[in-house]
Each structure stands twice: as C-alpha cells, then as structure tokens.
mmCIF file of C-alpha atoms in Angstrom:
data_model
loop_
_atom_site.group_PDB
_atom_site.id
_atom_site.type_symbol
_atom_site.label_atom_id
_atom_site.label_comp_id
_atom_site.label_asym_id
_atom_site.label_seq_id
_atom_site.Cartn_x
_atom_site.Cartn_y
_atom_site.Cartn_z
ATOM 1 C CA UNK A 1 -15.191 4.036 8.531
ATOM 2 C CA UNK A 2 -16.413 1.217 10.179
ATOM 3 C CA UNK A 3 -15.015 -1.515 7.351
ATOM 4 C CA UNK A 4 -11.533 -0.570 8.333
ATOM 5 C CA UNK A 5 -11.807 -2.115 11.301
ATOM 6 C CA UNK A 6 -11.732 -5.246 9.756
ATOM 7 C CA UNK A 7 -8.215 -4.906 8.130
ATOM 8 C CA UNK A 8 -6.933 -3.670 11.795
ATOM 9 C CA UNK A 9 -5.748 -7.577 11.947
ATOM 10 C CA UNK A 10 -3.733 -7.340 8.792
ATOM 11 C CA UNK A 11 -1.907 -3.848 9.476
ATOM 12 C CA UNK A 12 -1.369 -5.233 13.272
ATOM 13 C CA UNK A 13 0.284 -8.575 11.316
ATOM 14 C CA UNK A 14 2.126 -6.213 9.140
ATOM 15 C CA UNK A 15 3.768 -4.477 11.715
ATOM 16 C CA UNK A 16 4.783 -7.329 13.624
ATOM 17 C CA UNK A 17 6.418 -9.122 9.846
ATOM 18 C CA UNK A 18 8.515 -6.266 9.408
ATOM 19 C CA UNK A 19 9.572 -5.962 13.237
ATOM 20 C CA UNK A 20 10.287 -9.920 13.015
ATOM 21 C CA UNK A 21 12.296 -9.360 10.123
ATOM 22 C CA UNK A 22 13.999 -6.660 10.502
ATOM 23 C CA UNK A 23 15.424 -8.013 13.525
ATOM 24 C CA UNK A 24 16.421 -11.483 12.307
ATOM 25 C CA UNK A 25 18.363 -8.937 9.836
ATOM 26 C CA UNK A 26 19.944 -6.658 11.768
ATOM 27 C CA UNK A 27 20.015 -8.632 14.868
ATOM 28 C CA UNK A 28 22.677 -11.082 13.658
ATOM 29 C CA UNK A 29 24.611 -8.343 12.056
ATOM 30 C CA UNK A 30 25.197 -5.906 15.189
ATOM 31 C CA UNK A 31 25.841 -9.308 17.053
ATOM 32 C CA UNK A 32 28.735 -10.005 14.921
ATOM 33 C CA UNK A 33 29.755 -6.568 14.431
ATOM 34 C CA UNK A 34 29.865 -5.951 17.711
ATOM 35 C CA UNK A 35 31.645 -9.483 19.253
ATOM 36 C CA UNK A 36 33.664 -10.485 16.354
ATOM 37 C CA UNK A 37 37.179 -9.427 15.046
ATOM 38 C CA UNK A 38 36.363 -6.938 12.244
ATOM 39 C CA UNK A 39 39.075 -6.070 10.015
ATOM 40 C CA UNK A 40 39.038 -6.853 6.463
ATOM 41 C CA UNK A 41 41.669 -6.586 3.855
ATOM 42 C CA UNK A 42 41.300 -6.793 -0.007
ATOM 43 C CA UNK A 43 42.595 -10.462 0.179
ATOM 44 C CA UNK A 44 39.895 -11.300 2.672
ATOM 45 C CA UNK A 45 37.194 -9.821 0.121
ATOM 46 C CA UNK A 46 37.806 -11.073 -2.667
ATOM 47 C CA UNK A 47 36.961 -14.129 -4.367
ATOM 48 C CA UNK A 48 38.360 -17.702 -2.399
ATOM 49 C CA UNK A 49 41.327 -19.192 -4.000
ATOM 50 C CA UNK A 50 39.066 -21.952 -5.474
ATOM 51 C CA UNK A 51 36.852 -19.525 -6.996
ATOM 52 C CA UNK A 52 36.611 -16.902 -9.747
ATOM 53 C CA UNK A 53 35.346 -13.819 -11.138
ATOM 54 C CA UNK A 54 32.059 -14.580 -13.110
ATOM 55 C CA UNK A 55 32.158 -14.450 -16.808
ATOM 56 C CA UNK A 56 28.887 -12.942 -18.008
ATOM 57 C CA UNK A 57 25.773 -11.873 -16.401
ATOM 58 C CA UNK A 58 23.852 -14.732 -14.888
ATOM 59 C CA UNK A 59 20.669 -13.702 -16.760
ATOM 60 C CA UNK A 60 19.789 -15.482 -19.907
ATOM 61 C CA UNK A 61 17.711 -14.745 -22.356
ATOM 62 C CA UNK A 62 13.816 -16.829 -22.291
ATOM 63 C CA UNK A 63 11.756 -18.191 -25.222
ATOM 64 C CA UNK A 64 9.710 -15.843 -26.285
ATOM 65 C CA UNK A 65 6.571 -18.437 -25.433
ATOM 66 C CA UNK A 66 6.913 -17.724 -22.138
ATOM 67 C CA UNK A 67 5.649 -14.344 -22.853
ATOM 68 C CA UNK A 68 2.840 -15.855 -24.684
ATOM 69 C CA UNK A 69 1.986 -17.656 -22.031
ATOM 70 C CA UNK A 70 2.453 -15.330 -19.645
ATOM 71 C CA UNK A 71 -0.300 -12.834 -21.871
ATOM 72 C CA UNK A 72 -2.486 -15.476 -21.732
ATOM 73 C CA UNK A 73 -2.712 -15.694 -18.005
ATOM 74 C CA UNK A 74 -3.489 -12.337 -17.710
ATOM 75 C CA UNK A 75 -6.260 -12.497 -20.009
ATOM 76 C CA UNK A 76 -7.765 -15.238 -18.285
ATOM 77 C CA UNK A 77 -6.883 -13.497 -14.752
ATOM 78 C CA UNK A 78 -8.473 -10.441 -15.542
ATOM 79 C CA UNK A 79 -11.676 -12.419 -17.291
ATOM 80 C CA UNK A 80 -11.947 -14.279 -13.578
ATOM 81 C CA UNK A 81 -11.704 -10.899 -11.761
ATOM 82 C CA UNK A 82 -14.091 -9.648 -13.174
ATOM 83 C CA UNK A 83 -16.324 -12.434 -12.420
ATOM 84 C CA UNK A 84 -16.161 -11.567 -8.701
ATOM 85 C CA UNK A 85 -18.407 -8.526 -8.198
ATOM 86 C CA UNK A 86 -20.642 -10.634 -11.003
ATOM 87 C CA UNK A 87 -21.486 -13.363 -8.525
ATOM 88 C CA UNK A 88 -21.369 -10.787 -5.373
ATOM 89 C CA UNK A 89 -23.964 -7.947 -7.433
ATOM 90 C CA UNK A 90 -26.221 -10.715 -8.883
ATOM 91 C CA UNK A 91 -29.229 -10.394 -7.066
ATOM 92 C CA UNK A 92 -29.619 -6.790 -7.863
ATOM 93 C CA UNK A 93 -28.014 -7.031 -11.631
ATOM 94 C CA UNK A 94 -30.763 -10.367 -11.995
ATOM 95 C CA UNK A 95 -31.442 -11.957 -15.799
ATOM 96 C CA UNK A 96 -29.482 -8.928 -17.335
ATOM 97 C CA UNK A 97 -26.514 -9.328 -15.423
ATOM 98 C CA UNK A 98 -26.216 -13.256 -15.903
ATOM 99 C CA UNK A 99 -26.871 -12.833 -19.760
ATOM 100 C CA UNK A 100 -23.960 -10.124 -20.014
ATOM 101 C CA UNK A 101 -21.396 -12.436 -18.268
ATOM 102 C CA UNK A 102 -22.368 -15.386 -20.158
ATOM 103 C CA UNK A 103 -21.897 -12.977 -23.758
ATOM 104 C CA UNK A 104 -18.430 -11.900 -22.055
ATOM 105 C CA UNK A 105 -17.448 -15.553 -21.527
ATOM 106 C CA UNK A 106 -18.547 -16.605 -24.974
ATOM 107 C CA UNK A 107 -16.568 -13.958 -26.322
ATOM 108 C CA UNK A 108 -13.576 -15.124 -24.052
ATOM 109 C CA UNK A 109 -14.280 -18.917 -25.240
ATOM 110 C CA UNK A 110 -13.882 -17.657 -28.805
ATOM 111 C CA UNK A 111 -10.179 -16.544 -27.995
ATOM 112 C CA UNK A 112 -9.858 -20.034 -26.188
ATOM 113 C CA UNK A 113 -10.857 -22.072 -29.011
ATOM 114 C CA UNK A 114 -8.681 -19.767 -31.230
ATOM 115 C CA UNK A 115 -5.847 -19.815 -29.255
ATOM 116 C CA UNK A 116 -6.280 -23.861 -28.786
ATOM 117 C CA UNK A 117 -6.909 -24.310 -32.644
ATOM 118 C CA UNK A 118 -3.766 -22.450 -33.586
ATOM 119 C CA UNK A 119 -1.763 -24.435 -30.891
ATOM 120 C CA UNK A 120 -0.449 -21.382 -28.732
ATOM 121 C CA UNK A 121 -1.534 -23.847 -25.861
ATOM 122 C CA UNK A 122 1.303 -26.542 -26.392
ATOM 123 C CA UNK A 123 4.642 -26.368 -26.150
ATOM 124 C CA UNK A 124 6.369 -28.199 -28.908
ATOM 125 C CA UNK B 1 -5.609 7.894 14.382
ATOM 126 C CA UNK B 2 -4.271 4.720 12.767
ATOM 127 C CA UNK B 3 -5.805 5.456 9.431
ATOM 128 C CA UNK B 4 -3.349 8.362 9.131
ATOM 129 C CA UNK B 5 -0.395 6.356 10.358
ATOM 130 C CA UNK B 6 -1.302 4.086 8.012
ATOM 131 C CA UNK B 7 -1.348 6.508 5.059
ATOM 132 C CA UNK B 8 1.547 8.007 5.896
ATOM 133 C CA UNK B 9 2.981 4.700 6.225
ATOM 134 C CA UNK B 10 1.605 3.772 2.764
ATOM 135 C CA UNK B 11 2.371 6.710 1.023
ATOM 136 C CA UNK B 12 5.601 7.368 2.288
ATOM 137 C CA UNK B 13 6.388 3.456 0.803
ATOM 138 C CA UNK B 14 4.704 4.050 -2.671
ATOM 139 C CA UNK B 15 6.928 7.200 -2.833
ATOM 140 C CA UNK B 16 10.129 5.510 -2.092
ATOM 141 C CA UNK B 17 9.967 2.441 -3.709
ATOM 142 C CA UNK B 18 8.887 4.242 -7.010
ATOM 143 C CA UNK B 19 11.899 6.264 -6.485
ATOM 144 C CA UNK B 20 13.899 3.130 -5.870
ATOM 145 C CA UNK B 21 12.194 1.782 -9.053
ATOM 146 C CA UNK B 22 14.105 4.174 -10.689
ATOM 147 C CA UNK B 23 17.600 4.805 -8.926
ATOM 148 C CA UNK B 24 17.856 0.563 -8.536
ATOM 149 C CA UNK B 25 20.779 -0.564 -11.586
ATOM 150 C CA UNK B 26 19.580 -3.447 -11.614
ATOM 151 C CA UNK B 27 16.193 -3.690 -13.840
ATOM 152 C CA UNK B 28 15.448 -6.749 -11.658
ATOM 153 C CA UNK B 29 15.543 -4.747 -8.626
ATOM 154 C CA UNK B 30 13.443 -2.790 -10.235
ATOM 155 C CA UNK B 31 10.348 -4.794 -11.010
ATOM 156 C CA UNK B 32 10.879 -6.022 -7.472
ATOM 157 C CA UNK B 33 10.201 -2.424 -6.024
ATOM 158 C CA UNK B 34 7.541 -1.633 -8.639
ATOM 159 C CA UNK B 35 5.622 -4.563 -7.224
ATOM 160 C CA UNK B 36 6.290 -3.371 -3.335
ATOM 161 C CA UNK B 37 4.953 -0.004 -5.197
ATOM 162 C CA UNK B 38 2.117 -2.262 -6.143
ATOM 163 C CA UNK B 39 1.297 -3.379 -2.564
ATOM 164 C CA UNK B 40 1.315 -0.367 -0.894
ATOM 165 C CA UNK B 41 -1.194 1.034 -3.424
ATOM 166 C CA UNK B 42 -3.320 -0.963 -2.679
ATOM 167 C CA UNK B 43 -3.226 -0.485 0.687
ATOM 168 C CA UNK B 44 -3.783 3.211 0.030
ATOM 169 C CA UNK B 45 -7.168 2.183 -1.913
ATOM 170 C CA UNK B 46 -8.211 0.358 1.111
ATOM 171 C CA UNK B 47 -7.732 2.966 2.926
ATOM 172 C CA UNK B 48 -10.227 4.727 0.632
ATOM 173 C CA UNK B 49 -12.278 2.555 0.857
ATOM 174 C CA UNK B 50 -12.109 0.766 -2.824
ATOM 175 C CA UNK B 51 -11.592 -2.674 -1.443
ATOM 176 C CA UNK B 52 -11.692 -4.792 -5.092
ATOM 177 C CA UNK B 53 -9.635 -2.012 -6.731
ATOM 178 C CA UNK B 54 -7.381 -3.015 -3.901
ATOM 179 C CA UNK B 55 -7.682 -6.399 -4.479
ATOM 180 C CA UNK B 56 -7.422 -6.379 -8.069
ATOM 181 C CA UNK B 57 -4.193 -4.498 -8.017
ATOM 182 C CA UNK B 58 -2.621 -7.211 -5.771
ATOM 183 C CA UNK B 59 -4.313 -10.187 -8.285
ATOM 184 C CA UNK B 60 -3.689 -8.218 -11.630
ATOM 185 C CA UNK B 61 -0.778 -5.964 -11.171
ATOM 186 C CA UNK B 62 0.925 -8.053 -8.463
ATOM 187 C CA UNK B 63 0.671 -11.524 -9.354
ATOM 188 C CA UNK B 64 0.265 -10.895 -13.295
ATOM 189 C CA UNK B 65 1.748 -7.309 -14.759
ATOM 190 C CA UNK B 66 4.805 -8.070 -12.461
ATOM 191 C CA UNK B 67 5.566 -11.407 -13.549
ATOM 192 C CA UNK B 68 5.330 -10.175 -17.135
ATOM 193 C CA UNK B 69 7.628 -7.247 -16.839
ATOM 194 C CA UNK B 70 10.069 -9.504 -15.356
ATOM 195 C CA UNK B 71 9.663 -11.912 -18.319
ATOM 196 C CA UNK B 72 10.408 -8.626 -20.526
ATOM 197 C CA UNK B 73 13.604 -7.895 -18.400
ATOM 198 C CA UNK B 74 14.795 -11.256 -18.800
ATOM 199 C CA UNK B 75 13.921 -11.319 -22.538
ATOM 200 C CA UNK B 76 15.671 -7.994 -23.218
ATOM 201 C CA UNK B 77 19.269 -8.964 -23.711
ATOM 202 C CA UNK B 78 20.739 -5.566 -22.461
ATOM 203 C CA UNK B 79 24.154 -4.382 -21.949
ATOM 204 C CA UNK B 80 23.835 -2.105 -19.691
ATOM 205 C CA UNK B 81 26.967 -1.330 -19.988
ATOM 206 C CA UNK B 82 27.081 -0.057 -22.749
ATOM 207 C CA UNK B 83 23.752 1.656 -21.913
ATOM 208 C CA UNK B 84 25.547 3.916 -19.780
ATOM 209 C CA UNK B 85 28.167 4.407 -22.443
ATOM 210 C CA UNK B 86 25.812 6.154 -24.876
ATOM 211 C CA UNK B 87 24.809 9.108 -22.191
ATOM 212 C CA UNK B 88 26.808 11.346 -24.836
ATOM 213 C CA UNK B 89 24.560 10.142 -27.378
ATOM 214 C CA UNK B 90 21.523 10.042 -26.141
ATOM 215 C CA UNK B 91 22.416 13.765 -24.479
ATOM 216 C CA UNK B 92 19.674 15.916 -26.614
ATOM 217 C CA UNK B 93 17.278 13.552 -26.453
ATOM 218 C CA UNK B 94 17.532 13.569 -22.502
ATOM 219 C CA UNK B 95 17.801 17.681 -22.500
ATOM 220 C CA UNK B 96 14.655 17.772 -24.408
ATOM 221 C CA UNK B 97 12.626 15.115 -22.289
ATOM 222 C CA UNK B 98 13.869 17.377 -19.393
ATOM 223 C CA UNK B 99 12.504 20.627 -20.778
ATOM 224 C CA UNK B 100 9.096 18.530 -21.600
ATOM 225 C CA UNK B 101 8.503 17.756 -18.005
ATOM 226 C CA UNK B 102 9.878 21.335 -17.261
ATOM 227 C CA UNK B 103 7.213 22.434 -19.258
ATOM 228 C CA UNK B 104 4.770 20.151 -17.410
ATOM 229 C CA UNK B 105 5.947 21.491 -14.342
ATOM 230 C CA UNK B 106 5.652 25.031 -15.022
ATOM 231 C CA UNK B 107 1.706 24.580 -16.382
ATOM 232 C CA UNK B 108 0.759 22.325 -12.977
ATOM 233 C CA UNK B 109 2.164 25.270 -11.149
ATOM 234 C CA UNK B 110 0.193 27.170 -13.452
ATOM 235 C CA UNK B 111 -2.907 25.954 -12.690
ATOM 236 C CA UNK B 112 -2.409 25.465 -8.816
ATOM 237 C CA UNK B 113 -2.500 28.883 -8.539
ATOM 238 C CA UNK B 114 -4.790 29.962 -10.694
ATOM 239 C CA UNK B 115 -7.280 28.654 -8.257
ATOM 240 C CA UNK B 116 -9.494 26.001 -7.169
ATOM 241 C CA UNK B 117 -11.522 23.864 -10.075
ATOM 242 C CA UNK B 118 -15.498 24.574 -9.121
ATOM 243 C CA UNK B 119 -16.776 21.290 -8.232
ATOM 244 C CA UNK B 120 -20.399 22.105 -7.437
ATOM 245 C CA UNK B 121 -21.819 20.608 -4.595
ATOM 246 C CA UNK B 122 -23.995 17.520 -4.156
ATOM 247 C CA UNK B 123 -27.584 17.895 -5.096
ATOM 248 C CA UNK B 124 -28.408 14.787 -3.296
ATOM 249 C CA UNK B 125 -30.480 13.402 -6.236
ATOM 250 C CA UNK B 126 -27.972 10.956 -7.769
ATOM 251 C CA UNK B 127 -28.430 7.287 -7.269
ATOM 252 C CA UNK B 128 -28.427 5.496 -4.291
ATOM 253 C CA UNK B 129 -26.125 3.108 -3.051
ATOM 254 C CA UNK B 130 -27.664 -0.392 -4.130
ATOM 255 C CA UNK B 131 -25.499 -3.038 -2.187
ATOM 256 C CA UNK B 132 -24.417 -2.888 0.752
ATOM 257 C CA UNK B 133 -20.291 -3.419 0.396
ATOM 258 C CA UNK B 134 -18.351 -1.744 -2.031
ATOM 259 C CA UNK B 135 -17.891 -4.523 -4.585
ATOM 260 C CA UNK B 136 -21.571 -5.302 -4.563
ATOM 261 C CA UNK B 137 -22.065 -1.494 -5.423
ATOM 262 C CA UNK B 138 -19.465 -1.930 -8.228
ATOM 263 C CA UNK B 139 -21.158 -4.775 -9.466
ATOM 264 C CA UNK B 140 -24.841 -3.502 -10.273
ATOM 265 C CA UNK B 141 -23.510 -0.721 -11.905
ATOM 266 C CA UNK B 142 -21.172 -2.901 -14.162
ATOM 267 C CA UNK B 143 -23.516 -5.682 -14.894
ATOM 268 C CA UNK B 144 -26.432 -2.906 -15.003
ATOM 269 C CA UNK B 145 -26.338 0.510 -15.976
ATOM 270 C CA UNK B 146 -21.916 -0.383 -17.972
ATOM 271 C CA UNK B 147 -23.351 -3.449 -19.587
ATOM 272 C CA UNK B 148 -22.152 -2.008 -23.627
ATOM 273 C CA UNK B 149 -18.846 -1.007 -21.966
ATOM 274 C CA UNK B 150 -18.429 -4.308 -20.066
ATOM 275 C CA UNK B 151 -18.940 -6.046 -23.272
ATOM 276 C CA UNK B 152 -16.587 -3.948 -24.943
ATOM 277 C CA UNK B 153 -14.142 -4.520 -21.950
ATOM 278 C CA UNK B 154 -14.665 -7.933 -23.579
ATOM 279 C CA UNK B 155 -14.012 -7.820 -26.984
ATOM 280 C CA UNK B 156 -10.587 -5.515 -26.332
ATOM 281 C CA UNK B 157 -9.566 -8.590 -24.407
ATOM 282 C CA UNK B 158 -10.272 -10.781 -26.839
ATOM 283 C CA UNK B 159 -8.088 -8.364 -29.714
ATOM 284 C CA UNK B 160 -5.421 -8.863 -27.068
ATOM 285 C CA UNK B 161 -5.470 -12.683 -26.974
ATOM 286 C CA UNK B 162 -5.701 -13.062 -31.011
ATOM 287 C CA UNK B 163 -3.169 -9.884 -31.328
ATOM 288 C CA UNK B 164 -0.744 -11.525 -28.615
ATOM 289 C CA UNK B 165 -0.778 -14.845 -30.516
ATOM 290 C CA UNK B 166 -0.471 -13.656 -33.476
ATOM 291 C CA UNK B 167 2.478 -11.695 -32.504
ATOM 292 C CA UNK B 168 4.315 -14.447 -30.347
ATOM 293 C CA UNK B 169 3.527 -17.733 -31.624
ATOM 294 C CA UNK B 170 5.248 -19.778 -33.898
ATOM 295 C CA UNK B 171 4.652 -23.044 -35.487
ATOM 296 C CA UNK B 172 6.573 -25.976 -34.419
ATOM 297 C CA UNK B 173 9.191 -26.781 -36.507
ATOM 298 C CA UNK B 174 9.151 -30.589 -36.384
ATOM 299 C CA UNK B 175 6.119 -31.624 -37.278
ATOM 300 C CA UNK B 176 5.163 -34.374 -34.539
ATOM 301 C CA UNK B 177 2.821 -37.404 -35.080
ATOM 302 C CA UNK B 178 -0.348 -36.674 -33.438
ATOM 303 C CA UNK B 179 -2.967 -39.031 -32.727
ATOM 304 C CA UNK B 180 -6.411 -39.436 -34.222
ATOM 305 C CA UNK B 181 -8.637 -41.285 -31.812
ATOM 306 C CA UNK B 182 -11.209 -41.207 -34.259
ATOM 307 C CA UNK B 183 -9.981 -43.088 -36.833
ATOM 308 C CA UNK B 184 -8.575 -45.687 -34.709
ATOM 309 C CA UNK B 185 -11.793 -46.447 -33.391
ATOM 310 C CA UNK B 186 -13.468 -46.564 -36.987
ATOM 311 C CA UNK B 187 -10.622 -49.183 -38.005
ATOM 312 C CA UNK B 188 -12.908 -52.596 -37.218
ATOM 313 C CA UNK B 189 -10.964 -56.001 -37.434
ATOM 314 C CA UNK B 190 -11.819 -57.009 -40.832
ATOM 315 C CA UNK B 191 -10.058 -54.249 -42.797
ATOM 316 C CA UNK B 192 -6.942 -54.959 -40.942
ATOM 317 C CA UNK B 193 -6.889 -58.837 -40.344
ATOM 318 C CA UNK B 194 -7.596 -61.564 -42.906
ATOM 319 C CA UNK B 195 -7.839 -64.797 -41.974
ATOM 320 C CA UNK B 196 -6.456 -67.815 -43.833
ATOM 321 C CA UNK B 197 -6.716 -71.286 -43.835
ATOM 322 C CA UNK B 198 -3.588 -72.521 -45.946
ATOM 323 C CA UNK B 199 -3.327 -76.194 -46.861
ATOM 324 C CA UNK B 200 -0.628 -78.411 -44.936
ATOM 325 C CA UNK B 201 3.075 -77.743 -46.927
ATOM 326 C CA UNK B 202 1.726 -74.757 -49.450
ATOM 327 C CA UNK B 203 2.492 -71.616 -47.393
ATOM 328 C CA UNK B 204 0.370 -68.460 -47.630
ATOM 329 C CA UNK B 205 -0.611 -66.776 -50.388
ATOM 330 C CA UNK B 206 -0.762 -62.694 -49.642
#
C-alpha cells in the first residue's frame, strides 16, 4: 500500500481540523461554564422583550427551475467526470478511445442544443 | 497501523451519521449528515484503494446529489407536523415494512450460516494491469474493452436531460422581445431613409 502514503498529509490535516475545532467549541463553553454565574430561569430563556415567537417555518418553498437547473449540472458534472480517466488512459485507449469520447460528447451536445433550443437555459 | 485507525475512524462515521440521517427531525439536518456520510465513504474507498470512485463520490454525490436533495427538501412544502400526526394512519403500512425487512433479516441470517459462497481462486490468467495508477487502469478498460456500455452510459444521460426538461420546464409566460441581429444587419439605409429635397415654403410630401 504504498499510494496511501500519499494521503498521510490529508488524514494528519484532518485530525488536526477537528482537534482545532472542537476546541474553539468546547473551549469557550467550559470557560464560561466554569467562571460565569450559571443559573437560568424560564424568563432568562425565553424570547427578549423586543422579540417574538416565529410565525411559520423559515423555509420557503423554491421555483421549481432551480431543480432544472440543478439536473442539468449534474448531467454536465458527471459528463466532465468522466472525461478524467479519458485524458489520464489515452495513450493506452489511442484512436478508439478519442473517437468514443468525442461520440459521447456529441451525444451530450445534442441534449445541449435541445435544452438551449427549448430555452431551459434562461430564466425568464 | 494507521490504515486501520483510519477505517475504524471512517466506518465508525459512515455508521453514525447514516444513523443520524435518520434520527435528525429536521430533513435539513439530514441531507447535511448524508453528505458527511458521503465524505467518509469516500475515504473508505481510498482506503481501498479506488481513488476516482473516491473522488467521484466527493464531485458527484457531494457537490451535486447533495445540493439536489436539498433543493427537494426545500421544494417539498411539508408539515411535519402533521407528519407525525398520521403515525395512526400510516400504522399497517409501517407494521408491514417492518415484517419486510424482518423477512430480509431472517434470509441474510439464512444464508450466513449456510456457509461460505465458493469463490474459486485466481488462475492468474486474467488481464494484466495496463496503467500504472488506478484511474489509468479504469480508463483503458472504459474507453477499451466498455466502449458499447460507455456509449450507452451516454445516451441514458442524455434521456435524463430531455426527460428532466421535459418534466420541469415551462414556457415563459410573457412573451419578451428578443432580438434578431440578423435582420438588423440586412436592414441597409435605403429601405429605411428617403431623402428629399422639398422646394422653399411647400413642406414635404410623405
């Protein structure tokens, strides 16, 4: 397992994210807990005189574009990941390989020019 | 050593958050665990050693599939609430998904102990490796010996794209003026200007 060395950096810079944050978390609250006056009454809890109990949820519902839109991108995304072990492999994949990615992204380019033709691209 | 620290580590975080995926009330919570689930999968695959299966779960999953269930939380206008209100409802219908994965249960235990499957060994004939990294490896047997399936892989996302616009989009109501560059550049000067030389006092004739 020799390629696992290389991602030794990454699990080392893992560790030493969660330490970092975990303390800026808990730090400050065993700080307080422990110097501070800590008794809290209903009163103190609840909402400030000023402000209230919300309403409704604060989620609201989106256009439903955004999900076509969203779809889109991971059409495309997954087109361009697959273009990565394409470009990597292509000196042992040679003519073949280059004419099969050039079909894929002519089929791809037909759902592009469809999708631009009906409009799904703009907004209004 | 650290490779099984790290899969503990890993697994022990794909477990939980799935679990949290599923105990969190709030569906937003949710998709944020599902997508810690996400990362620590693919650490597990590194660990196997399927670096772009790694990589494409943090591209794909992460950065895409996440966003979009989060667009279909947000979309979903549910009172969950009232969700919890129909658990007398929905009872039977939860009693008999419960005996389904009962039933699931009972056959995995099943065939645990009915033995191990018979694998075969190696005969040491099959291909060898033709790149050097994984992803190379990955590639010359996609872009060689998978090309029909590749190209398939293709065309189902092309059915997507059409089926996903056909399902979503609508045309815009107003109707806005658009602009045809075209036919402003084949309007020349003299079909839209005439000139005139009117005689002193007369005014112009149109």
């Amino acid at each position: 397992m020799d390629y696992l060395a290389q991602y030794l950096p990454i699990l080392i810079f893992l560790f030493i994210a969660a330490g970092l944050s975990a303390a800026f978390v808990f730090l400050p609250m065993g700080v307080s807990r422990l110097t501070g006056a800590h008794n809290p009454d209903t009163e103190k809890l609840s909402e400030y005189e000023c402000g209230f109990p919300a309403f409704e949820e604060p989620r609201s519902q989106f256009d439903v574009r955004f999900y076509l839109v969203a779809i889109l991108f991971i059409i495309f995304d997954l087109e361009a990941a697959f273009l990565f072990p394409w470009a990597v492999s292509l000196d042992l994949t040679g003519w073949p390989g280059w004419i099969t990615m050039m079909i894929f992204l002519g089929e791809l380019i037909v759902g592009f020019a469809y999708a631009w033709k009906v409009g799904a691209l703009e907004w209004e | 050593m650290i490779q099984t620290i790290a899969f503990y580590l890993f697994a022990v975080l794909v477990i939980a958050s799935a679990v949290m995926v599923i105990m969190a009330r709030n569906p937003v919570h949710s998709v944020l665990w599902l997508i810690l689930a996400f990362f620590n999968a693919a650490g597990l695959m590194v660990l196997v050693g399927a670096e772009f299966i790694a990589m494409l779960l943090v591209v794909v999953y992460v950065g895409a599939v996440a966003v979009l269930f989060l667009f279909v939380v947000m979309m979903l206008d549910i009172d969950f609430a009232e969700l919890r209100a129909g658990f007398v409802r929905n009872f039977p219908l939860g009693i008999a998904i419960a005996l389904v994965l009962l039933a699931e249960l009972v056959l995995g235990i099943g065939a645990y102990q009915a033995g191990n499957l018979d694998l075969g060994t190696p005969a040491g004939d099959a291909a060898p490796m033709l790149g050097e990294s994984n992803i190379e490896n990955l590639g010359a047997l996609l872009y060689g010996k998978y090309l029909f399936l590749f190209e398939t892989a293709g065309i189902i996302l092309l059915v997507a794209m059409v089926g996903a616009i056909v399902l979503t989009h609508r045309p815009p109501k107003t109707q806005r003026g658009h602009q045809h560059i075209g036919k402003q550049n084949a309007r020349r000067p003299e079909d839209a200007t005439v000139m005139k030389q009117p005689e002193v006092g007369k005014g112009v004739e149109l």
